[in-house]
């Protein structure tokens, strides 16, 4: 089975030196989405600092096979609107 590596670049580089053996590119796509979701869930507050980050998925030869880009813009919600959003959650 091929091995894929999931590198995250968010102002610093987090290099995946272990990778994961996956059945193929389709499974690598699923893994990339799941990993990105976990990062957004666990690091959500830092995501709103306005810096773009991306995940670069490479194969065992180091060739880039997938790239996911992420960014968010806080549109300056007024404090009253922010409280309303919190109560809806």
Coordinates of C-alpha atoms in Angstrom, one line a residue:
X1 CA 0.0 0.0 0.0
X2 CA 1.2 3.5 -0.7
X3 CA 2.3 5.8 2.1
X4 CA 1.0 9.4 2.2
X5 CA 2.3 12.3 4.4
X6 CA 0.1 15.1 5.7
X7 CA 2.1 18.3 6.2
X8 CA 0.5 21.4 7.7
X9 CA 1.8 24.9 7.0
X10 CA 0.3 27.6 9.1
X11 CA 3.1 30.2 9.5
X12 CA 5.3 27.3 10.6
X13 CA 5.8 24.0 9.0
X14 CA 4.5 20.8 10.8
X15 CA 6.1 18.0 8.8
X16 CA 4.6 14.5 9.0
X17 CA 7.6 12.2 9.1
X18 CA 5.5 9.1 9.7
X19 CA 2.8 9.2 7.2
X20 CA 0.0 6.7 6.8
X21 CA -0.3 3.6 4.6
X22 CA -3.5 4.0 2.7
X23 CA -5.2 2.1 -0.1
X24 CA -4.8 5.0 -2.6
X25 CA -5.5 8.6 -3.4
X26 CA -9.2 8.3 -2.7
X27 CA -8.5 7.2 0.9
X28 CA -5.8 9.9 1.2
X29 CA -8.5 12.5 0.4
X30 CA -10.8 11.1 3.1
X31 CA -7.9 11.1 5.6
X32 CA -6.9 14.7 4.7
X33 CA -10.5 15.9 5.3
X34 CA -10.8 14.1 8.6
X35 CA -7.4 15.4 9.8
X36 CA -8.3 19.0 8.7
X37 CA -11.6 18.7 10.5
X38 CA -9.8 17.6 13.7
X39 CA -7.3 20.5 13.4
X40 CA -10.2 23.0 12.9
X41 CA -12.1 21.5 15.9
X42 CA -9.1 21.4 18.2
X43 CA -7.4 24.7 17.1
X44 CA -10.4 26.7 16.2
X45 CA -9.5 29.8 18.2
X46 CA -6.2 30.2 16.4
X47 CA -7.8 29.7 13.1
X48 CA -9.5 33.1 13.4
X49 CA -6.3 35.0 13.5
X50 CA -6.7 35.6 9.8
X51 CA -3.7 33.7 8.6
X52 CA -4.1 31.2 5.8
X53 CA -2.9 27.7 6.3
X54 CA -2.8 24.7 4.1
X55 CA -2.3 21.0 4.2
X56 CA 0.1 19.5 1.6
X57 CA -0.3 15.7 1.1
X58 CA 2.7 14.1 -0.5
X59 CA 3.5 10.5 -1.6
X60 CA 6.5 8.5 -0.5
X61 CA 8.7 10.2 -3.1
X62 CA 7.8 13.7 -1.8
X63 CA 5.6 14.5 -4.7
X64 CA 2.6 16.7 -3.8
X65 CA -0.6 14.9 -4.6
X66 CA -3.2 17.0 -2.7
X67 CA -3.4 20.4 -1.3
X68 CA -6.1 21.8 0.9
X69 CA -6.3 25.6 1.7
X70 CA -8.0 27.2 4.7
X71 CA -8.6 30.7 5.7
X72 CA -11.2 32.6 7.7
X73 CA -12.1 36.3 8.0
X74 CA -13.9 37.6 11.1
X75 CA -16.2 40.2 9.7
X76 CA -16.4 42.2 13.0
X77 CA -19.6 41.0 14.5
X78 CA -20.9 43.5 17.0
X79 CA -20.9 42.4 20.7
X80 CA -24.7 42.0 20.8
X81 CA -24.7 39.8 17.7
X82 CA -21.8 37.7 19.2
X83 CA -23.9 37.0 22.3
X84 CA -26.9 36.0 20.2
X85 CA -24.7 33.6 18.2
X86 CA -23.4 32.0 21.5
X87 CA -27.0 31.4 22.8
X88 CA -27.9 29.6 19.5
X89 CA -25.0 27.2 19.8

